[in-house]
Coordinates of C-alpha atoms and ligand atoms in Angstrom, one line a residue:
M11 CA 148.8 4.2 59.9
Q12 CA 147.3 3.8 56.3
K13 CA 144.8 6.5 55.3
P14 CA 141.5 5.3 54.1
T15 CA 140.7 6.3 50.5
A16 CA 138.4 8.4 48.7
L17 CA 137.7 8.5 45.3
V18 CA 135.1 11.5 44.2
I19 CA 133.7 11.4 40.5
G20 CA 133.2 15.4 39.4
A21 CA 134.7 18.4 40.3
G22 CA 131.6 20.2 40.7
I23 CA 131.5 22.4 43.8
G24 CA 129.9 19.3 45.4
G25 CA 132.6 17.3 44.5
I26 CA 135.2 19.7 45.5
A27 CA 133.7 20.7 49.0
T28 CA 133.5 16.9 49.9
A29 CA 136.8 15.9 49.1
G30 CA 138.7 18.8 51.1
R31 CA 136.1 18.2 54.1
L32 CA 137.1 14.2 53.5
A33 CA 140.7 15.1 53.2
R34 CA 140.4 17.2 56.5
N35 CA 139.1 14.4 58.3
G36 CA 141.8 12.0 57.8
Y37 CA 141.3 10.4 54.2
D38 CA 143.5 10.3 51.1
V39 CA 141.4 11.4 48.4
T40 CA 141.4 11.8 44.5
V41 CA 139.2 13.7 42.2
L42 CA 138.4 12.5 38.8
E43 CA 137.1 14.9 36.2
K44 CA 136.3 14.8 32.6
E45 CA 136.6 17.9 31.8
S46 CA 140.1 20.3 31.7
T47 CA 139.3 22.2 34.5
P48 CA 136.8 21.5 37.6
G49 CA 133.6 24.1 38.5
G50 CA 131.1 22.0 36.3
R51 CA 127.8 23.8 35.7
A52 CA 129.8 26.9 37.6
N53 CA 132.9 26.8 35.5
Q54 CA 133.9 29.8 33.4
I55 CA 134.6 31.0 30.1
L56 CA 137.5 32.9 28.9
R57 CA 137.4 34.7 25.4
E58 CA 139.3 37.9 23.8
G59 CA 139.9 39.0 27.0
H60 CA 136.0 38.5 28.3
R61 CA 135.2 36.4 31.1
F62 CA 131.6 34.6 31.6
D63 CA 131.0 32.8 34.3
I64 CA 128.6 29.9 32.8
G65 CA 125.9 29.2 35.0
P66 CA 126.1 30.7 38.4
T67 CA 125.6 34.5 39.0
L68 CA 124.1 35.0 42.5
F69 CA 126.2 34.6 45.5
L70 CA 123.4 33.7 48.0
M71 CA 123.7 32.7 51.6
P72 CA 127.4 33.8 52.5
E73 CA 127.1 32.4 56.1
I74 CA 126.6 29.1 54.4
W75 CA 129.9 29.3 52.1
E76 CA 131.8 30.7 55.3
E77 CA 130.7 27.4 57.0
T78 CA 132.2 25.6 54.1
F79 CA 136.0 27.7 54.6
A80 CA 135.6 27.3 58.1
A81 CA 135.3 23.3 57.8
L82 CA 138.3 23.3 55.9
G83 CA 140.3 25.3 58.2
E84 CA 140.1 28.7 56.4
R85 CA 138.6 31.6 56.2
M86 CA 136.2 33.5 53.5
S87 CA 137.8 36.9 53.7
D88 CA 141.3 35.4 53.2
H89 CA 140.1 34.2 49.5
L90 CA 137.3 36.1 48.1
E91 CA 136.3 39.8 47.8
L92 CA 132.5 40.0 48.0
K93 CA 131.1 43.0 47.0
R94 CA 127.0 43.3 47.9
I95 CA 124.8 43.7 45.1
D96 CA 122.1 46.2 45.3
P97 CA 119.6 47.2 44.1
T98 CA 119.6 43.0 43.4
Y99 CA 117.8 43.4 40.1
K100 CA 116.0 45.3 38.1
V101 CA 112.9 43.7 37.0
H102 CA 111.3 44.8 34.0
F103 CA 107.8 44.0 33.1
A104 CA 106.3 43.6 29.8
D105 CA 104.1 46.4 30.1
G106 CA 107.0 48.9 30.7
L107 CA 106.7 48.9 34.7
Q108 CA 110.0 48.5 36.3
L109 CA 111.2 47.1 40.1
E110 CA 114.1 47.6 41.7
L111 CA 114.0 45.2 44.4
T112 CA 116.4 46.6 46.9
S113 CA 117.3 46.3 50.6
D114 CA 116.5 50.1 50.8
I115 CA 113.1 49.9 52.7
G116 CA 112.3 53.2 52.0
K117 CA 113.0 52.9 48.3
M118 CA 110.9 49.5 48.4
Q119 CA 107.9 51.1 49.8
T120 CA 107.8 53.9 47.5
Q121 CA 108.4 51.5 44.6
L122 CA 105.3 49.2 46.2
E123 CA 103.2 51.7 46.9
K124 CA 102.7 53.0 43.2
V125 CA 101.8 49.9 42.4
E126 CA 99.6 49.0 44.9
K127 CA 98.7 50.6 48.0
T128 CA 99.1 47.6 50.7
A129 CA 101.9 46.0 48.9
F130 CA 104.4 47.3 51.3
T131 CA 102.8 45.8 54.2
G132 CA 102.3 42.7 52.1
F133 CA 105.8 42.7 51.5
L134 CA 107.4 43.2 55.2
N135 CA 105.2 40.3 55.8
Y136 CA 105.8 38.2 53.1
M137 CA 109.7 38.9 54.6
A138 CA 109.1 37.6 57.7
E139 CA 107.6 34.7 56.2
G140 CA 110.7 34.0 54.9
N141 CA 112.6 34.8 57.4
K142 CA 111.2 31.9 59.3
H143 CA 111.3 29.1 56.1
Y144 CA 114.8 30.5 56.0
K145 CA 116.2 29.9 59.4
M146 CA 113.4 26.8 59.9
S147 CA 114.7 24.8 56.5
V148 CA 118.6 25.1 57.4
E149 CA 118.4 24.2 61.0
K150 CA 116.3 21.4 60.6
F151 CA 115.2 20.2 57.1
V152 CA 118.0 20.8 54.4
G153 CA 120.8 21.2 57.1
R154 CA 120.7 17.7 58.5
N155 CA 120.7 13.9 57.1
F156 CA 117.1 12.0 57.2
Y157 CA 118.3 8.2 57.7
N158 CA 114.5 6.6 57.5
L159 CA 111.5 7.5 56.8
F160 CA 110.3 7.5 60.2
Q161 CA 112.6 10.2 61.0
Y162 CA 111.4 12.1 58.0
F163 CA 107.6 11.8 59.0
S164 CA 108.2 12.0 62.6
L165 CA 105.9 13.4 65.4
A166 CA 108.3 15.5 65.9
N167 CA 108.9 16.9 62.3
L168 CA 105.4 17.0 60.8
P169 CA 104.5 20.3 62.4
L170 CA 107.5 21.3 60.3
L171 CA 105.7 20.4 56.7
F172 CA 103.2 22.6 58.0
Q173 CA 105.1 25.4 59.3
L174 CA 107.4 25.6 56.1
K175 CA 103.8 25.5 54.1
A176 CA 105.8 22.5 52.3
L177 CA 102.3 21.3 50.6
K178 CA 101.0 24.6 49.5
K179 CA 102.1 26.1 46.2
H180 CA 104.5 29.4 46.4
H181 CA 102.1 31.3 43.6
A182 CA 99.0 30.3 45.4
N183 CA 100.7 31.6 48.9
V184 CA 102.3 34.5 47.8
S185 CA 98.5 35.8 46.7
K186 CA 97.7 36.4 50.0
Y187 CA 100.3 39.4 50.3
F188 CA 99.8 40.7 46.7
N189 CA 96.7 41.4 44.6
D190 CA 99.1 42.9 41.9
D191 CA 100.1 40.3 39.6
R192 CA 103.0 41.8 38.4
L193 CA 104.0 41.9 42.3
K194 CA 103.2 38.2 42.6
A195 CA 105.5 37.2 39.7
A196 CA 108.0 39.7 41.0
F197 CA 108.5 37.7 44.6
T198 CA 108.5 34.0 42.6
F199 CA 110.3 34.1 39.7
Q200 CA 113.4 33.5 41.6
N201 CA 112.2 29.7 41.9
M202 CA 113.6 29.6 38.2
Y203 CA 117.0 29.9 40.2
L204 CA 116.0 25.9 41.1
G205 CA 114.8 25.3 37.7
L206 CA 110.9 25.4 39.4
S207 CA 107.7 26.7 38.6
P208 CA 106.5 28.9 41.1
F209 CA 102.9 27.3 40.6
D210 CA 104.3 23.9 41.5
A211 CA 107.1 24.7 43.9
P212 CA 105.9 24.4 47.6
A213 CA 105.5 28.1 49.7
T214 CA 108.5 27.4 51.6
Y215 CA 110.8 29.2 49.0
S216 CA 109.6 32.5 50.0
L217 CA 112.7 31.9 51.4
L218 CA 114.9 32.9 48.3
Q219 CA 113.4 36.4 48.4
Y220 CA 114.5 36.8 52.2
T221 CA 117.6 35.9 51.7
E222 CA 118.7 38.2 48.6
L223 CA 117.3 41.1 50.0
A224 CA 117.9 40.5 53.7
E225 CA 120.9 38.3 53.6
G226 CA 121.9 39.8 50.5
V227 CA 123.1 38.9 46.9
W228 CA 126.8 39.3 46.5
Y229 CA 129.6 39.1 44.1
P230 CA 133.2 37.9 44.8
M231 CA 135.7 39.8 42.6
G232 CA 136.8 37.2 39.8
G233 CA 133.4 36.2 39.1
M234 CA 131.9 33.3 40.7
Y235 CA 134.2 31.1 39.7
A236 CA 136.9 32.7 42.1
G237 CA 134.9 30.6 44.3
I238 CA 135.8 27.8 42.6
Q239 CA 139.4 28.5 42.3
A240 CA 139.4 29.1 46.1
L241 CA 138.2 25.9 47.1
V242 CA 140.5 23.9 44.9
N243 CA 143.7 25.3 46.2
I244 CA 142.3 24.7 50.2
A245 CA 141.5 21.4 48.9
E246 CA 145.0 20.6 47.0
K247 CA 146.8 22.5 50.3
L248 CA 144.5 19.6 52.2
G249 CA 146.1 17.0 50.1
V250 CA 143.4 16.3 47.5
K251 CA 144.8 14.8 44.1
F252 CA 142.6 16.2 41.4
I253 CA 143.1 14.6 37.5
Y254 CA 141.6 16.4 34.7
N255 CA 140.4 14.5 31.5
A256 CA 139.4 11.9 33.4
P257 CA 135.9 11.0 32.3
V258 CA 134.8 7.7 34.4
K259 CA 133.3 5.2 32.0
K260 CA 131.8 2.6 34.8
M261 CA 131.8 1.4 38.1
I262 CA 132.7 -2.1 39.1
E263 CA 131.2 -3.9 41.9
E264 CA 132.8 -6.3 44.6
S265 CA 130.3 -9.2 43.9
V266 CA 127.0 -9.4 42.7
A267 CA 125.8 -11.8 45.4
L268 CA 126.6 -9.5 48.0
R269 CA 124.8 -6.5 46.4
L270 CA 121.7 -8.8 46.2
S271 CA 122.6 -9.4 50.2
K272 CA 122.1 -5.7 50.6
G273 CA 125.6 -5.6 51.5
G274 CA 127.4 -4.8 47.9
K275 CA 130.4 -2.6 47.7
I276 CA 131.8 -0.9 44.7
S277 CA 135.7 -1.8 44.3
S278 CA 136.9 0.5 41.7
V279 CA 135.8 2.5 38.9
I280 CA 137.4 2.4 34.7
T281 CA 138.1 6.0 32.5
E282 CA 137.3 6.0 29.2
D283 CA 141.1 5.4 28.6
G284 CA 141.1 2.3 30.4
R285 CA 143.0 3.2 33.8
E286 CA 141.5 1.6 37.0
F287 CA 141.2 3.5 40.2
R288 CA 140.9 1.9 43.4
A289 CA 139.6 3.3 46.6
D290 CA 137.3 2.4 50.2
I291 CA 134.6 4.6 49.5
F292 CA 133.7 6.4 46.8
I293 CA 131.5 9.5 46.0
G294 CA 129.3 10.8 43.1
N295 CA 129.1 14.3 42.3
A296 CA 128.3 13.6 38.4
D297 CA 124.4 14.0 38.3
L298 CA 122.7 11.0 40.5
P299 CA 120.4 9.9 38.0
Y300 CA 123.5 10.0 35.3
I301 CA 125.4 8.2 37.5
Y302 CA 122.6 5.1 38.0
K303 CA 122.3 5.2 34.1
E304 CA 125.3 5.3 33.1
L305 CA 128.1 4.0 35.4
L306 CA 126.7 1.4 37.6
P307 CA 126.3 -1.8 36.7
E308 CA 122.4 -2.6 38.4
N309 CA 120.1 -0.1 37.1
K310 CA 116.4 -1.3 37.8
E311 CA 116.5 2.3 39.9
A312 CA 117.8 4.5 37.2
K313 CA 114.2 3.4 35.5
K314 CA 112.7 4.9 38.8
L315 CA 114.9 8.4 38.7
E316 CA 114.1 8.7 34.8
N317 CA 110.4 9.2 35.9
K318 CA 111.0 11.6 38.2
L319 CA 110.3 15.5 37.8
Y320 CA 113.2 17.2 36.5
T321 CA 114.0 21.1 36.4
C322 CA 113.7 23.0 33.5
S323 CA 116.7 24.2 31.2
T324 CA 117.9 27.3 29.5
I325 CA 119.6 28.7 26.3
M326 CA 122.3 30.5 27.2
F327 CA 124.0 33.4 25.3
Y328 CA 127.2 34.3 26.3
W329 CA 128.0 37.5 24.2
G330 CA 131.5 39.6 23.9
V331 CA 130.6 43.0 22.9
D332 CA 132.8 45.6 21.5
K333 CA 130.5 48.3 23.8
E334 CA 129.6 48.9 26.9
Y335 CA 126.2 49.3 27.5
P336 CA 125.8 50.9 31.0
Q337 CA 122.3 51.2 30.8
I338 CA 122.0 47.5 31.6
A339 CA 122.3 47.1 35.4
H340 CA 124.5 43.7 37.2
H341 CA 121.5 41.7 37.4
N342 CA 118.5 42.5 35.1
V343 CA 114.9 40.0 34.8
F344 CA 112.5 40.3 31.9
L345 CA 109.4 39.1 32.6
G346 CA 107.1 38.1 29.2
G347 CA 103.4 38.8 29.2
D348 CA 101.7 35.5 30.3
Y349 CA 103.4 34.5 33.9
K350 CA 101.5 31.4 34.2
A351 CA 101.3 30.4 30.3
S352 CA 105.3 30.4 30.1
F353 CA 105.5 28.4 33.1
D354 CA 102.9 25.8 31.6
Q355 CA 104.8 25.7 28.5
I356 CA 108.5 25.1 30.1
F357 CA 107.2 22.4 32.4
N358 CA 104.6 20.7 30.6
D359 CA 105.3 21.4 27.1
H360 CA 109.2 21.4 27.4
T361 CA 109.2 24.0 25.0
L362 CA 110.1 28.0 25.0
P363 CA 107.5 30.1 26.3
E364 CA 105.4 31.8 23.4
T365 CA 106.3 35.0 25.0
P366 CA 109.9 34.1 26.9
S367 CA 111.4 35.3 30.0
F368 CA 114.5 35.8 30.5
Y369 CA 117.8 37.2 32.7
V370 CA 120.4 39.4 31.7
H371 CA 123.9 39.6 33.6
A372 CA 126.3 42.6 33.4
P373 CA 129.5 41.5 35.5
A374 CA 131.5 44.3 34.3
R375 CA 129.3 46.8 36.1
T376 CA 130.7 45.5 39.4
D377 CA 134.2 43.8 38.3
P378 CA 135.6 46.1 35.4
A379 CA 138.0 43.2 34.6
A380 CA 135.4 41.1 33.5
A381 CA 135.3 42.9 30.2
P382 CA 137.9 44.7 27.9
K383 CA 138.4 48.4 28.7
G384 CA 134.8 50.0 27.1
Q385 CA 133.6 46.7 25.8
D386 CA 131.2 44.2 27.6
T387 CA 130.5 40.5 28.6
L388 CA 126.9 40.0 28.4
Y389 CA 125.3 36.6 30.0
V390 CA 121.9 36.0 28.7
L391 CA 119.6 33.1 30.6
V392 CA 116.5 32.3 29.1
P393 CA 114.3 29.5 30.9
V394 CA 113.2 26.4 28.8
G395 CA 111.8 22.8 29.1
H396 CA 114.5 20.1 29.2
L397 CA 115.1 17.3 26.5
D398 CA 111.8 15.5 25.9
A399 CA 112.3 13.5 22.8
R400 CA 107.9 13.5 22.6
S401 CA 108.0 17.5 22.5
G402 CA 109.7 17.4 19.0
Q403 CA 112.0 20.5 20.0
D404 CA 113.7 22.1 17.3
W405 CA 116.5 23.3 19.2
E406 CA 118.3 25.9 16.5
A407 CA 114.7 27.1 15.7
L408 CA 114.2 27.9 19.6
V409 CA 117.3 29.1 19.8
D410 CA 116.7 31.5 17.0
R411 CA 113.6 32.7 18.7
A412 CA 115.0 33.0 22.1
R413 CA 118.0 35.7 20.8
E414 CA 115.1 37.5 18.1
T415 CA 112.9 38.2 21.9
V416 CA 116.2 38.9 24.1
L417 CA 117.4 41.3 21.1
T418 CA 114.2 43.0 20.7
R419 CA 113.3 43.8 24.2
L420 CA 116.7 45.2 24.7
G421 CA 116.6 47.2 21.7
K422 CA 112.9 48.7 22.8
E423 CA 113.5 48.3 26.6
M424 CA 117.5 49.5 27.5
G425 CA 118.2 51.4 24.2
A426 CA 120.3 48.7 22.8
G427 CA 119.4 48.4 19.6
D428 CA 122.6 48.2 18.0
L429 CA 123.6 45.3 20.0
K430 CA 123.6 42.8 17.4
E431 CA 126.5 44.9 15.1
H432 CA 128.2 45.4 18.3
T433 CA 128.6 41.6 18.9
K434 CA 132.0 40.4 18.3
F435 CA 130.9 36.4 19.6
E436 CA 128.6 34.4 20.7
I437 CA 128.9 31.0 22.6
V438 CA 125.3 29.1 22.7
Y439 CA 124.8 26.7 25.5
Q440 CA 121.5 24.8 25.0
P441 CA 119.7 21.8 26.7
K442 CA 122.0 19.8 24.0
V443 CA 124.8 21.2 25.7
W444 CA 123.9 20.4 29.3
K445 CA 123.7 16.9 28.7
E446 CA 126.2 16.1 26.8
R447 CA 129.0 18.2 28.6
F448 CA 128.2 18.1 31.6
N449 CA 126.5 14.7 31.6
L450 CA 123.1 16.3 33.5
A451 CA 119.9 13.9 32.9
K452 CA 117.4 15.3 30.0
G453 CA 119.7 18.2 29.9
A454 CA 117.6 19.7 33.4
A455 CA 120.3 22.4 34.0
F456 CA 119.5 22.4 37.9
G457 CA 118.8 18.3 38.6
L458 CA 115.9 17.2 39.9
S459 CA 113.5 19.1 40.7
H460 CA 112.1 19.7 44.2
N461 CA 108.2 19.5 44.7
F462 CA 106.9 17.7 47.8
W463 CA 107.8 14.1 46.7
Q464 CA 111.4 14.9 45.7
V465 CA 113.0 16.6 48.7
G466 CA 113.7 15.4 52.1
Y467 CA 114.2 11.8 52.5
L468 CA 112.1 11.5 49.6
R469 CA 115.2 12.9 47.4
P470 CA 117.6 10.2 46.0
Q471 CA 119.7 9.5 49.2
N472 CA 123.4 11.0 49.6
R473 CA 124.1 7.0 49.9
H474 CA 123.2 4.1 47.6
K475 CA 121.1 1.6 49.1
Q476 CA 122.8 -1.1 48.1
Y477 CA 126.5 -0.4 47.6
K478 CA 127.1 0.9 51.0
N479 CA 131.0 2.3 49.9
L480 CA 128.9 4.7 47.4
Y481 CA 127.7 8.1 48.6
F482 CA 126.6 11.2 46.5
T483 CA 127.2 15.0 46.8
G484 CA 125.6 17.5 44.2
A485 CA 122.4 19.1 43.0
S486 CA 120.2 15.9 42.5
T487 CA 120.7 14.1 46.1
H488 CA 120.0 16.0 49.3
P489 CA 118.9 18.7 49.6
G490 CA 119.0 20.4 46.0
T491 CA 120.7 22.5 43.8
G492 CA 122.2 25.9 44.5
L493 CA 125.8 26.5 45.3
P494 CA 125.3 27.0 48.9
I495 CA 122.7 24.2 49.0
V496 CA 125.4 21.8 47.6
L497 CA 128.0 23.0 49.5
L498 CA 125.5 21.6 52.3
S499 CA 125.1 18.8 50.7
A500 CA 129.1 18.3 51.1
R501 CA 128.7 18.6 54.8
L502 CA 126.0 16.4 54.9
T503 CA 126.9 13.5 52.8
T504 CA 130.4 13.6 54.8
E505 CA 128.9 14.1 57.7
R506 CA 127.2 10.5 56.9
I507 CA 130.8 9.0 55.6
L508 CA 132.3 10.0 58.9
E509 CA 129.3 8.7 60.8
E510 CA 129.3 5.2 59.4
A511 CA 132.7 5.1 59.1
G512 CA 132.3 5.2 63.2
T513 CA 130.2 2.7 63.1
I514 CA 132.0 0.4 61.0
S515 CA 135.3 0.6 63.3
V516 CA 133.0 0.1 66.1
Q517 CA 131.9 -3.0 64.7
N518 CA 135.1 -4.4 64.0
M519 CA 136.2 -3.4 67.4
I520 CA 133.2 -5.5 68.8
K521 CA 134.3 -8.1 66.4
A522 CA 138.0 -8.0 67.4
L523 CA 137.0 -8.3 71.2
A524 CA 135.0 -11.2 70.3
E525 CA 137.6 -13.0 68.1
A526 CA 140.0 -12.2 71.1
R527 CA 138.0 -13.6 73.9
A528 CA 136.9 -16.8 71.8
Ligands
FAD14 C1 122.3 28.6 33.9 C2 122.6 28.2 35.2 C3 122.4 29.4 36.4 C4 122.8 29.1 37.9 N1 122.4 30.3 38.4 C5 122.5 29.8 40.0 C6 123.3 31.2 40.7 O1 123.0 32.3 40.6 N2 123.3 30.8 41.9 C7 123.5 29.7 42.5 O2 123.7 29.4 43.7 N3 123.3 28.6 42.0 C8 123.1 28.7 40.7 N4 123.0 27.5 39.7 C9 122.9 26.2 40.5 C10 124.2 25.6 40.4 O3 125.1 25.8 39.7 C11 124.3 24.2 40.6 O4 123.5 23.6 41.7 C12 126.0 23.6 40.9 O5 127.0 24.2 40.3 C13 125.9 22.1 40.9 O6 127.2 21.6 41.1 P1 127.3 20.2 41.3 O7 128.8 19.9 42.0 O8 126.0 19.3 42.3 O9 127.4 19.6 40.0 P2 128.0 19.6 38.5 O10 128.6 21.6 38.6 O11 127.3 19.4 37.5 O12 129.4 19.2 38.6 C14 129.4 17.7 38.2 C15 131.1 17.4 37.9 O13 130.8 16.1 37.4 C16 131.8 16.0 35.9 N5 131.4 14.7 35.4 C17 129.9 14.4 34.8 N6 130.6 13.5 34.9 C18 131.4 13.0 34.8 C19 132.1 11.4 34.6 N7 131.6 10.4 33.9 N8 133.5 11.1 34.8 C20 134.1 12.6 35.7 N9 133.9 13.6 35.6 C21 132.0 14.0 35.6 C22 131.2 17.5 35.7 O14 132.0 17.6 34.3 C23 131.3 18.4 36.7 O15 132.3 19.1 36.5 C24 122.4 27.4 38.3 C25 123.0 26.9 37.5 C26 122.9 27.2 36.0 C27 123.1 25.8 35.0

């Protein structure tokens, strides 16, 4: 019997994992990727012996990765050598305080009690809440599909929204556990991984601090890209065909009349160089708002998506340096002065805060192969607002100011005053690059935001409403952004495809029986 065919647009982690799962379930899968290599935001840069992960650097929630490998018939430990990073981060405050966030409870107690007498009790209670939020979310919220509003706001589900504190703001909630503003910051800045302000994010996200400290922050030897390479190899082994340098230009619908009757279908996609690819089902892994706006024939929905809230963007510096800086830890966070004002400037004014916070990743601390011997590979992430024509953004000036802030603080606080002289090369990414290279709407590095109105059933669904054979996987559909969460998205999208394929074949059977009787 001929296999059903699936075409995936984009070889980001969501596209790769969905392709692999579908292949394992009997589909003939082709992936079209615009770039020359897979990975999307989780791609890598190799230059002069330096290896940079472009986006993700924190390998979180290993059990979700484990589940993906298992679903593809493999064991993660056969493909990835994970090392735990502990202390997870060194956090540097503007006033000179330093905290090492660690799973060593004794060390946490000593550090926290130096800042605030009752902080350790607050910490334990906060972790307990994070544990509850994590378990409940994965089991009942981010780990499942919602097919209609009644299901989402059902009597069974409503108490969950309260138990997960989905209507409470994260920063306000953390204030119940700590009084010191620096501690409130140390236990909420992680919202930035989701591209969110802790002043807007739901308190549910205390789960992030819990997963980091309890489940651990890990690093796959070879870099985060080792995870992408492993998944691509497995998908290829399962028969998935990856076609690179193949940007999709548009999607073709079978019939306008069918779409208007809500039963429409996509029949093929056309690449920039004019090739046409047909399939039974299509899965969009490129950023969802971009697909609606740029690839689909009907774009009423695209306008609605444009008005939704988006995550922040980032200015990135990838520095190859000819000297080692062992005083810079694997993960380092430098928080700027006025915490609240800096988020307002990022999320409301869409610019670079006056005193920017930033994150530095030095992978060679754990993985010497990330830099030539005696040299260093430094990745710097500075959160900024996403693209907004009304904000009068001068990106060159903002990039210069971001670089100056980073060099000044690393010079003063880390004894790295000679960093500029030792920089052999610099690669800069900024919001326009995120938009142009990765097709991310508004250059929002993490996709659509995750406020209350944009999660669960209220987030754009993983199947198009009118085109019944068009599915989505990735950061801007349910459940959301972050590598493990996108792996969940791949699982949920595949489950939906298989369920709906099952329904269709049952319908076909009934139809066939009816025809036979007639
Ligand atoms: C700076 C940064 C830091 C991050 N840090 C972390 C972290 O530490 N830990 C973590 O878990 N997550 C992190 N994330 C989030 C994580 O990287 C993303 O959530 C995840 O990689 C998104 O995967 P995706 O498959 O949804 O999309 P993408 O990675 O964007 O993949 C989409 C793919 O579609 C391709 N494409 C686009 N348009 C077309 C087209 N027309 N035709 C064909 N192909 C197309 C793109 O080239 C891309 O390969 C970070 C993200 C960024 C940007």
